[in-house]
Amino acid sequence: MVDDRDVAAVERQLGRTPRGLRAVAHRCPCGLPDVVETAPRLPDGSPFPTLYYLTCPKAASAIGTLETSGMMRAMQARLAEDPALAQAYQAAHDDYVARRDKAAAEDGLEPLPRDMQSTGGMPTRVKCLHALVGHELAVPGVNPFGREALDALGEWWADGPCCSVAETGTAVETETETKTETKTETKTGTGTGAGAGAGIMQSGEAFPAGDAEEAAVTASTEEESK
């Protein structure tokens, strides 16, 4: 069960009420959720393969910078050259699927097809560092590439939390959010504070936070068809 305060924080981070929310899988040093555990199937029955979902827009932005730096290409190349690394990455995939199947069983849901991807391109590709970092934060020591990316991130929380939530569970704007919105408006003319259309990267492409869940499902379906 997720308490009202955490639900309000995640809603603020994503810009919408989260669906299929099972638990807070990890907390940022600021105390807010930054990874949540999501049911393998959404309330309408559609599959949602991303069990561990990164919600913090500040972490997502920092990871996006790593992705544009070419880190994923370098990881992919190493995966083809290092059998031990490939084995560890396969083990991370197996761990993810096992935990997802366990969540489905606990919720009385039909498990996802065995041939469906786990997340982030595992076990043979590196497609989304956001998903791999989410896995590593939720289950430390399991995902080798998630660990590498996490170590390279730096302290994304250092200038304050991405949002603030009152004890009543009501989200309130923080000074950090106001500064972020002002900076973004200067660059693009569009405000993107946490929970106000902030872009979240989680399936290899940027998408509006409000459409995050649907985009992840779409990305999974497209990946299966490749």
XYZ file of C-alpha atoms in Angstrom, residues 59-179:
121
model
C 17.089 12.141 -12.145
C 15.485 11.578 -15.541
C 17.054 14.757 -16.900
C 20.497 13.790 -15.621
C 20.174 10.332 -17.161
C 19.078 11.872 -20.447
C 22.377 13.750 -20.526
C 24.233 10.452 -20.145
C 22.254 8.922 -22.996
C 23.108 11.753 -25.356
C 26.785 11.424 -24.429
C 27.050 8.072 -26.209
C 27.172 5.926 -23.078
C 24.625 3.434 -24.401
C 26.568 2.869 -27.631
C 29.713 2.153 -25.646
C 27.829 -0.237 -23.374
C 26.344 -2.053 -26.360
C 29.787 -2.528 -27.874
C 31.172 -3.916 -24.617
C 28.237 -6.279 -24.317
C 29.290 -7.936 -27.571
C 32.919 -8.231 -26.504
C 32.729 -9.257 -22.835
C 31.101 -12.652 -22.098
C 31.148 -12.069 -18.324
C 29.358 -8.751 -18.744
C 26.824 -10.336 -21.081
C 26.198 -13.043 -18.492
C 25.644 -10.448 -15.752
C 23.263 -8.518 -18.001
C 21.335 -11.720 -18.742
C 21.114 -12.369 -14.993
C 19.707 -8.852 -14.512
C 17.060 -9.608 -17.138
C 16.166 -12.887 -15.427
C 15.896 -11.109 -12.070
C 13.591 -8.470 -13.544
C 11.264 -11.011 -15.150
C 11.134 -13.133 -11.986
C 10.205 -10.117 -9.857
C 7.609 -9.019 -12.398
C 6.058 -12.494 -12.439
C 5.999 -12.522 -8.638
C 4.198 -9.164 -8.606
C 1.634 -10.504 -11.073
C 1.040 -13.576 -8.912
C 0.640 -11.474 -5.765
C -1.934 -9.279 -7.517
C -3.806 -12.211 -9.069
C -2.879 -11.058 -12.576
C -1.973 -13.057 -15.651
C 1.816 -12.897 -16.051
C 3.225 -11.196 -19.107
C 4.319 -13.436 -22.000
C 7.690 -15.070 -21.384
C 9.063 -13.676 -24.640
C 8.180 -10.083 -23.732
C 11.100 -7.780 -23.020
C 12.003 -7.029 -19.434
C 13.127 -3.402 -19.645
C 15.762 -1.128 -21.127
C 16.606 -3.553 -23.943
C 17.715 -6.422 -21.712
C 19.118 -8.995 -22.172
C 20.847 -8.304 -25.505
C 20.526 -4.565 -26.106
C 21.058 -1.311 -24.225
C 18.130 0.947 -25.120
C 17.151 2.969 -22.046
C 19.376 3.966 -19.144
C 16.388 5.330 -17.234
C 14.912 1.848 -16.979
C 18.250 0.247 -16.096
C 18.944 2.815 -13.377
C 15.437 2.295 -12.007
C 16.168 -1.429 -11.708
C 19.498 -0.840 -9.985
C 18.010 1.638 -7.518
C 15.207 -0.772 -6.641
C 17.434 -3.862 -6.455
C 21.021 -2.716 -5.732
C 23.841 -4.776 -7.175
C 21.795 -6.579 -9.826
C 22.069 -4.479 -12.986
C 25.655 -3.844 -14.191
C 24.810 -1.080 -16.650
C 22.319 0.483 -14.262
C 25.113 0.627 -11.687
C 27.548 2.242 -14.135
C 25.032 4.886 -15.134
C 24.083 5.553 -11.520
C 27.736 6.020 -10.567
C 28.122 8.546 -13.390
C 25.060 10.607 -12.493
C 26.293 12.722 -9.639
C 23.983 14.129 -6.966
C 20.910 15.134 -8.945
C 19.078 15.956 -5.701
C 21.732 18.382 -4.407
C 19.838 21.595 -5.189
C 16.644 20.441 -3.513
C 13.706 18.095 -4.104
C 11.843 18.030 -7.397
C 8.591 18.797 -5.582
C 7.179 19.206 -2.095
C 4.188 17.461 -0.582
C 2.330 18.677 2.495
C 1.534 16.268 5.319
C -2.041 16.162 4.006
C -0.756 14.646 0.777
C -1.279 17.831 -1.231
C 1.501 18.690 -3.657
C 2.899 22.201 -3.383
C 5.355 24.015 -5.609
C 8.933 24.369 -4.395
C 11.487 27.061 -5.074
C 13.482 24.510 -7.079
C 10.488 23.813 -9.325
C 9.915 27.517 -9.889
C 13.537 27.997 -10.931
